[in-house]
CSV table of C-alpha atoms and ligand atoms in Angstrom, one decimal:
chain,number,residue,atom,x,y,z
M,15,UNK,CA,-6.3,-3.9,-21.5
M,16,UNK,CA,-2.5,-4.0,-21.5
M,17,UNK,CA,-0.9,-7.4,-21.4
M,18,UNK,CA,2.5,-5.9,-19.8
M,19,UNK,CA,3.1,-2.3,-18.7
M,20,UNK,CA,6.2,-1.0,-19.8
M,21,UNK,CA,8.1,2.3,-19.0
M,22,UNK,CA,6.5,3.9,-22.4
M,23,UNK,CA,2.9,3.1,-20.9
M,24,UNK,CA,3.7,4.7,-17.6
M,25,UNK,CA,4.9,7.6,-19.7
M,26,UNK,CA,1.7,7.9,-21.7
M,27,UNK,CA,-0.4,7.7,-18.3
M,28,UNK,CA,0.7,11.0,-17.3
M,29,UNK,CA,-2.1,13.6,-17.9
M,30,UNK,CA,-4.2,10.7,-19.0
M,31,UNK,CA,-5.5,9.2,-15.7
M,32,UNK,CA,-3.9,8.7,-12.2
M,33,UNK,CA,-0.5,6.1,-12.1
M,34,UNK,CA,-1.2,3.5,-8.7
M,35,UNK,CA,2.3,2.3,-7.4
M,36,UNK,CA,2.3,0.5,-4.5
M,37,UNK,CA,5.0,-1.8,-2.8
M,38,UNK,CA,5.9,-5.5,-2.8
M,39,UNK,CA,8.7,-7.4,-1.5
M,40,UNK,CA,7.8,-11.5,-2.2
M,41,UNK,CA,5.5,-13.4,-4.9
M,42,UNK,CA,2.5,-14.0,-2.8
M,43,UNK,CA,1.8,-10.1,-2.1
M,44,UNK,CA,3.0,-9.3,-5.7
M,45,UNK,CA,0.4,-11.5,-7.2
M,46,UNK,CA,-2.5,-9.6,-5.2
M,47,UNK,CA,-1.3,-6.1,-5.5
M,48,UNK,CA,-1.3,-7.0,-9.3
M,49,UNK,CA,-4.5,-8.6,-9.4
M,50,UNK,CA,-5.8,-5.2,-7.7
M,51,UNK,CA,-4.6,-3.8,-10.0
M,52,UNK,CA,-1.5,-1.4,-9.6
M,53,UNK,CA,0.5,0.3,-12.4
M,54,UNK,CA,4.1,0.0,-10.8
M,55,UNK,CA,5.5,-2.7,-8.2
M,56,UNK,CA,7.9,-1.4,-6.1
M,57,UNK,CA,10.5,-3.8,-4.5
M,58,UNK,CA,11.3,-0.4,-2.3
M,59,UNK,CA,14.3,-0.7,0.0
M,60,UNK,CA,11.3,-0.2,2.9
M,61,UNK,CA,11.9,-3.8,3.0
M,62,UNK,CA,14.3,-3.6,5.3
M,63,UNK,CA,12.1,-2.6,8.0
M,64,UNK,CA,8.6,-4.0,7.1
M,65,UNK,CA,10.0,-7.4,6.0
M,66,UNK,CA,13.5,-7.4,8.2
M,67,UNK,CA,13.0,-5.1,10.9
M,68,UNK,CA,15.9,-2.5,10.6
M,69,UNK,CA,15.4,0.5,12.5
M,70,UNK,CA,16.0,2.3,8.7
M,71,UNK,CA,17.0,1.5,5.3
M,72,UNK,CA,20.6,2.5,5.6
M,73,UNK,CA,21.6,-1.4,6.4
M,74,UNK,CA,19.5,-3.0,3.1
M,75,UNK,CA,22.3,-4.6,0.9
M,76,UNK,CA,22.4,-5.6,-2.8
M,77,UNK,CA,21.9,-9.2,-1.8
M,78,UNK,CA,18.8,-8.1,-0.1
M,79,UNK,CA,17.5,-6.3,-3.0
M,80,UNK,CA,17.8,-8.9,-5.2
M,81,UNK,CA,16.4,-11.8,-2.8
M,82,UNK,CA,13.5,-9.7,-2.5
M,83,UNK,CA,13.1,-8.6,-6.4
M,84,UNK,CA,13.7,-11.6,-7.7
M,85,UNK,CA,10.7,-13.2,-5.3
M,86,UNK,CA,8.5,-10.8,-6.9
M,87,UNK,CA,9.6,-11.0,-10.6
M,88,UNK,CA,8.3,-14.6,-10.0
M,89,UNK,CA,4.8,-13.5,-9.6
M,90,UNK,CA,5.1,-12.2,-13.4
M,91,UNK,CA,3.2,-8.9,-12.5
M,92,UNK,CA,1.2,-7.1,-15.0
M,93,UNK,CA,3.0,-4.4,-13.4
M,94,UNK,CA,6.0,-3.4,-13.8
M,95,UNK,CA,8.5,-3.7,-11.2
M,96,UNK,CA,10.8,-1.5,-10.0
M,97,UNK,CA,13.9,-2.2,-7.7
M,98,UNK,CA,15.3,0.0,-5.3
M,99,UNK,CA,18.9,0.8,-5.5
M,100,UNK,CA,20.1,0.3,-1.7
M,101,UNK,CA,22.4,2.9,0.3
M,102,UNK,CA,25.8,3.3,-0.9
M,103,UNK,CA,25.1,1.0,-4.4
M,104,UNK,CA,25.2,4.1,-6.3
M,105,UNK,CA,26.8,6.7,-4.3
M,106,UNK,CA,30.5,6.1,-5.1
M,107,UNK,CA,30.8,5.7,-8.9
M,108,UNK,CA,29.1,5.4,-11.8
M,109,UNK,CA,30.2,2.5,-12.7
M,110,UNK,CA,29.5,0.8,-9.7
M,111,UNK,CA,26.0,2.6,-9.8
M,112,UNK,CA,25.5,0.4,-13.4
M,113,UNK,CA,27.3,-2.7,-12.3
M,114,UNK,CA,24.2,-2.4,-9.3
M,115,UNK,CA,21.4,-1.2,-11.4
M,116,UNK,CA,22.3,-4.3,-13.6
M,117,UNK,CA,22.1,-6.7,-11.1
M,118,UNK,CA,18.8,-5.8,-10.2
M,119,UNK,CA,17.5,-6.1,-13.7
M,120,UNK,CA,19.0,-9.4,-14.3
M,121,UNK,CA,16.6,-10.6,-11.2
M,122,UNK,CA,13.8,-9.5,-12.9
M,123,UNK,CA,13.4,-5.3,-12.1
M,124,UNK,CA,12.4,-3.8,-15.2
M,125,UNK,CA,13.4,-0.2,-14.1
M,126,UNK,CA,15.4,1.2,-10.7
M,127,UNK,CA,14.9,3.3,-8.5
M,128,UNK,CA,17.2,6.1,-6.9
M,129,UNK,CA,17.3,8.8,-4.2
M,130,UNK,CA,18.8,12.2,-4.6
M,131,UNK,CA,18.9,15.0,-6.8
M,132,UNK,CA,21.0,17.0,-8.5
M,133,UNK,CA,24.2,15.5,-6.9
M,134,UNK,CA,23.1,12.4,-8.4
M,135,UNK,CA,22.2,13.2,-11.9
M,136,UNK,CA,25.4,11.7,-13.4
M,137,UNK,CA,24.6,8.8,-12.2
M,138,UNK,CA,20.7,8.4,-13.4
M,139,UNK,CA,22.1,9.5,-16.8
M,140,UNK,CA,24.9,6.7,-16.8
M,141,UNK,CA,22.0,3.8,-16.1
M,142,UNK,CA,20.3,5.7,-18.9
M,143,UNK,CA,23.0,5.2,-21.5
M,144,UNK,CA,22.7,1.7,-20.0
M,145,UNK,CA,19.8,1.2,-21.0
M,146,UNK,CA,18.2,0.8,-18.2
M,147,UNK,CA,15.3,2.7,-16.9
M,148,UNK,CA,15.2,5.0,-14.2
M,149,UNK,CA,13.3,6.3,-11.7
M,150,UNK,CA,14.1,9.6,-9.3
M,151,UNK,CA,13.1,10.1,-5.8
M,152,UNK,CA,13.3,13.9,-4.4
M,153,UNK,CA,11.9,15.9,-1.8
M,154,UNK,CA,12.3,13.3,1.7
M,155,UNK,CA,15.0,10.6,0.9
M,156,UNK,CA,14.7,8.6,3.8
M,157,UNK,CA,18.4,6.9,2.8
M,158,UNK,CA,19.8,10.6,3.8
M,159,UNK,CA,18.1,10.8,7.2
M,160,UNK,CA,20.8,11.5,8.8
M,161,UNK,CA,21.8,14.6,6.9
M,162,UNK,CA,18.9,15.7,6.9
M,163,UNK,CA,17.8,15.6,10.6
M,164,UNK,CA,15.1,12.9,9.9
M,165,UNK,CA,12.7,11.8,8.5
M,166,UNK,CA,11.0,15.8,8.5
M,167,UNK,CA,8.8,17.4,6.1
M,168,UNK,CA,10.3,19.4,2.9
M,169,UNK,CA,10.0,22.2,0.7
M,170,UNK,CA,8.0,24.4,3.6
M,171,UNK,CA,10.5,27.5,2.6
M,172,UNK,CA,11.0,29.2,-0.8
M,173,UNK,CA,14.9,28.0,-0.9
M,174,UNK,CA,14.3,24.8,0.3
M,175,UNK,CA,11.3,24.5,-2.5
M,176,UNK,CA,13.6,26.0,-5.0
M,177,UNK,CA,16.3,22.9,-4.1
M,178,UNK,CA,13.6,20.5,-4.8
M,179,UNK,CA,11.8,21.7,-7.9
M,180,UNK,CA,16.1,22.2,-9.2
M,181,UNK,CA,16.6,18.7,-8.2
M,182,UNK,CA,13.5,17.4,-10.2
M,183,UNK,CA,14.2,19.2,-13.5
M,184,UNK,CA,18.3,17.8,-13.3
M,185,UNK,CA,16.7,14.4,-12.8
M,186,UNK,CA,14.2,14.9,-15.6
M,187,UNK,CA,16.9,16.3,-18.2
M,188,UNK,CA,19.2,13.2,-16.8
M,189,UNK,CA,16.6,11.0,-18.6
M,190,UNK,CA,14.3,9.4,-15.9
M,191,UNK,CA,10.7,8.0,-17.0
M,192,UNK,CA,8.8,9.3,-13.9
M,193,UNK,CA,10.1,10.5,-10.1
M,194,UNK,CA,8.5,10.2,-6.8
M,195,UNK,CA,8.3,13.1,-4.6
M,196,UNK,CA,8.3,12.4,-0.7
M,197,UNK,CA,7.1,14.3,1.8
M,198,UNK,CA,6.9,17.6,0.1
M,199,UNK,CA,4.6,20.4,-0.2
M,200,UNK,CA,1.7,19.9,-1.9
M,201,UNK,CA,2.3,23.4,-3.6
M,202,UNK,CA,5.8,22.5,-4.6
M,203,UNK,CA,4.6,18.8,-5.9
M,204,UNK,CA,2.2,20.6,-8.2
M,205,UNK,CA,4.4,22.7,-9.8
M,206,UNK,CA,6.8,19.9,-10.4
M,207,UNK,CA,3.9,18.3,-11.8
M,208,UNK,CA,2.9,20.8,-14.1
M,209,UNK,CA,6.8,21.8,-15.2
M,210,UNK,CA,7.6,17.8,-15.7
M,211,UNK,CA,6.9,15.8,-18.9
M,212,UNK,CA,7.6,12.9,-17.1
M,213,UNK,CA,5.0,11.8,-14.4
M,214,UNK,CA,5.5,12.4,-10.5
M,215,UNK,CA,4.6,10.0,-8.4
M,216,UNK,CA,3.5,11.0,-4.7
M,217,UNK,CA,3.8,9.9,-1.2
M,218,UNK,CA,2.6,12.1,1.2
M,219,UNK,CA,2.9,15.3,-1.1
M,220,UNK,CA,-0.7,15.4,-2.0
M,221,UNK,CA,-2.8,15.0,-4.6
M,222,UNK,CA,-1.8,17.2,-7.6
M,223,UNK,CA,0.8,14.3,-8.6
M,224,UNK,CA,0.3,12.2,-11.5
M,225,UNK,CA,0.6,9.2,-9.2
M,226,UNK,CA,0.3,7.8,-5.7
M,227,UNK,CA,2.9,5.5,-3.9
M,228,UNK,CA,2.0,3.7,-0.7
M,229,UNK,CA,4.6,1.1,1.1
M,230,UNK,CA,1.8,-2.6,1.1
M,231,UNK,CA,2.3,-3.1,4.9
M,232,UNK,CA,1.2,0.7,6.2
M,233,UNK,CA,-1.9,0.4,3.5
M,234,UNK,CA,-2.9,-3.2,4.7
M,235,UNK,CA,-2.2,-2.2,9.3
M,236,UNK,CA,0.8,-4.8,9.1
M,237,UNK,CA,3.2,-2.1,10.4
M,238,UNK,CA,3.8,-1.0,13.7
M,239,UNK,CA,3.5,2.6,13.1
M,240,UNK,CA,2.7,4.8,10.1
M,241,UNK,CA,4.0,8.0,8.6
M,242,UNK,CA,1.3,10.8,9.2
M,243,UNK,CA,0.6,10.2,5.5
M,244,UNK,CA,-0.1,7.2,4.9
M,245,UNK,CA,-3.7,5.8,5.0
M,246,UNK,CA,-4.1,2.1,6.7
M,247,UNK,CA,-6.7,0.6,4.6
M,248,UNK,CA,-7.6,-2.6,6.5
M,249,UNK,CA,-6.2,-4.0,9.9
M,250,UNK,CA,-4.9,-7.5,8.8
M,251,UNK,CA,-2.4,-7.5,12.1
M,252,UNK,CA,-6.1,-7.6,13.8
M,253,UNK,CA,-7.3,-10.4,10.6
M,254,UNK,CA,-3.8,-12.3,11.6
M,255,UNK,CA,-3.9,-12.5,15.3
M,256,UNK,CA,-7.5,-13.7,15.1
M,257,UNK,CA,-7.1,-16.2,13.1
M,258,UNK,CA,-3.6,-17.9,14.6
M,259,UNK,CA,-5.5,-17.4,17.6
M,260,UNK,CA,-8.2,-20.1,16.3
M,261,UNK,CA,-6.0,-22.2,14.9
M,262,UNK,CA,-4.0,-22.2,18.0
M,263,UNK,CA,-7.4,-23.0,20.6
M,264,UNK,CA,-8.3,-25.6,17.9
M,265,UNK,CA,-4.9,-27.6,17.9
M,266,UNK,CA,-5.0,-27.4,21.9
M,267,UNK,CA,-8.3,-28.3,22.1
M,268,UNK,CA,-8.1,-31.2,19.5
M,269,UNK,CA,-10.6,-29.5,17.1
M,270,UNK,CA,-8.4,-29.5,14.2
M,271,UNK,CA,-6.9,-31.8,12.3
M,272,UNK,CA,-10.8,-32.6,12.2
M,273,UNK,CA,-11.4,-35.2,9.5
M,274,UNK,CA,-11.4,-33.5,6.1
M,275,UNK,CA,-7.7,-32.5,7.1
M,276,UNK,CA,-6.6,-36.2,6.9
M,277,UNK,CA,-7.0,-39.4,6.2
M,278,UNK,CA,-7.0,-43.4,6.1
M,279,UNK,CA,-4.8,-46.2,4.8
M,280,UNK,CA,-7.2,-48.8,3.4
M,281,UNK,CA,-8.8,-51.7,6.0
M,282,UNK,CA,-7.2,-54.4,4.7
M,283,UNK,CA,-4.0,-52.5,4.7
M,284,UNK,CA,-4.1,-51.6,8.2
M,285,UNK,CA,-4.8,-55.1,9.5
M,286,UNK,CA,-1.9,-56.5,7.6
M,287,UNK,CA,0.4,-53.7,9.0
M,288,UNK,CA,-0.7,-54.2,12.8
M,289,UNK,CA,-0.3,-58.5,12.1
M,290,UNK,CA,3.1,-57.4,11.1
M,291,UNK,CA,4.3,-55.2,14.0
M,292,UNK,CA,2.7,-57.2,16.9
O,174,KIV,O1,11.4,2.1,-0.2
O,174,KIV,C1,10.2,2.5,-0.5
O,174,KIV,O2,9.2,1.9,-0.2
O,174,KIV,C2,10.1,3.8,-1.1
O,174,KIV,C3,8.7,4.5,-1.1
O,174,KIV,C4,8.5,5.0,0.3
O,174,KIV,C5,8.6,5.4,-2.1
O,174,KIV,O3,11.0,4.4,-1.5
């Protein structure tokens, strides 16, 4: 078993066996999610609305991303972690886009994440010659909602397909490890799969990827609503509200503190403190 996985293991995974990513945004969730086992921790800029509310992730700051990242770097994962870059931290320069990608690493990512295609391939091949690792994210890029009329499926029509498979090639030659495709056809994930040396990680573009990528809080039924496809593994909004429900009957009914939940000062101690204050 590998102590640490790095970038070069996630590499070697891909025709090998199947790559599980999944996301985390503080140390208690990133120690489970890495003693179940995934590959990849990603600190995804989803935090902003499973962990801050946001009606999308256009708001989610450097500051946030580094709070969060930084929360989960202490868990010391197995995994490796992987940062998002937020909205607008690499869009204006490359420079700027490696002053931001640095930041994350010195809180502990290991590798970042960006959206966008070839329009952005400059700038995945600046945090390259960085050194720092890098990976893509095509097909749905939920930080360009807006421009692209929502959050709506893609690669449905051959140009629209041909714009995608384009965009994963340019961020494949721009030297990225591995690249998530969103909400794509399954048709057009596969043959990104198949024309990629790097591995493609999947989120609701089936299941020809090398990998699967699911944000924690859909998988474990702690968000409001789901994407059509995402899979909600366990209800623990149900497991939550049941069991601050208890604790809250027991506190008003004087159940609990019960008395392994505190105790005593010694006999002799009391009586000298109640001769004192009478
Ligand atoms: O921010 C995120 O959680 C993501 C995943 C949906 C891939 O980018």
């Amino acid at each position: 078993m590998v102590e640490k996985i790095s970038v070069k293991d996630i590499l070697g995974m891909k025709g090998r066996e199947k790559i599980v990513m999944v996301t985390a945004y503080d140390y208690a969730f990133a120690k489970l999610v890495d003693v179940a086992g995934a590959d990849m921790i990603l600190v995804g800029d989803s935090l902003g609305m499973v962990m801050h509310g946001l009606p999308s992730t256009i708001p989610v700051s450097m500051d946030d991303m580094i709070h969060h990242v930084r929360a989960v770097a202490n868990a010391k994962p197995r995994a490796l972690i992987v940062g998002d870059m937020p909205f607008l931290s690499y869009e204006v320069s490359r420079e700027e886009a490696v002053r931001n990608a640095g930041l994350l690493l010195k809180a502990g990512a290991e590798a970042v994440k960006l959206e966008g295609g070839v329009e952005i391939a400059d700038r995945v091949e600046a945090l390259v010659d960085a050194g720092i690792p890098v990976m893509g994210h095509i097909g749905l890029t939920p930080q360009r909602f807006l421009r692209l009329g929502g959050y709506r499926k893609r690669g449905r029509v051959v140009e629209e397909a041909e714009q995608i498979i384009e965009d994963a090639l340019a961020i494949e030659d721009a030297g990225a490890f591995a690249i998530v495709i969103e909400y794509t056809a399954n048709e057009v994930a596969e043959i990104i799969t198949r024309k990629l040396k790097i591995p493609t990680i999947c989120i609701g573009s089936g299941p020809s990827c090398d990998g699967q990528v699911l944000v924690l809080h859909d998988l474990l039924g702690l968000s409001k609503e789901i994407p059509p496809f995402a899979k909600k593994y366990v209800d623990l909004s149900k497991i939550v509200v049941d069991a601050v429900s208890r604790y809250a009957s027991e506190v008003r009914e004087g159940i609990f503190p019960s008395k392994e939940h505190y105790f005593s000062m010694k006999k002799d101690e009391l009586k000298k403190l109640l001769d004192k204050i009478k």
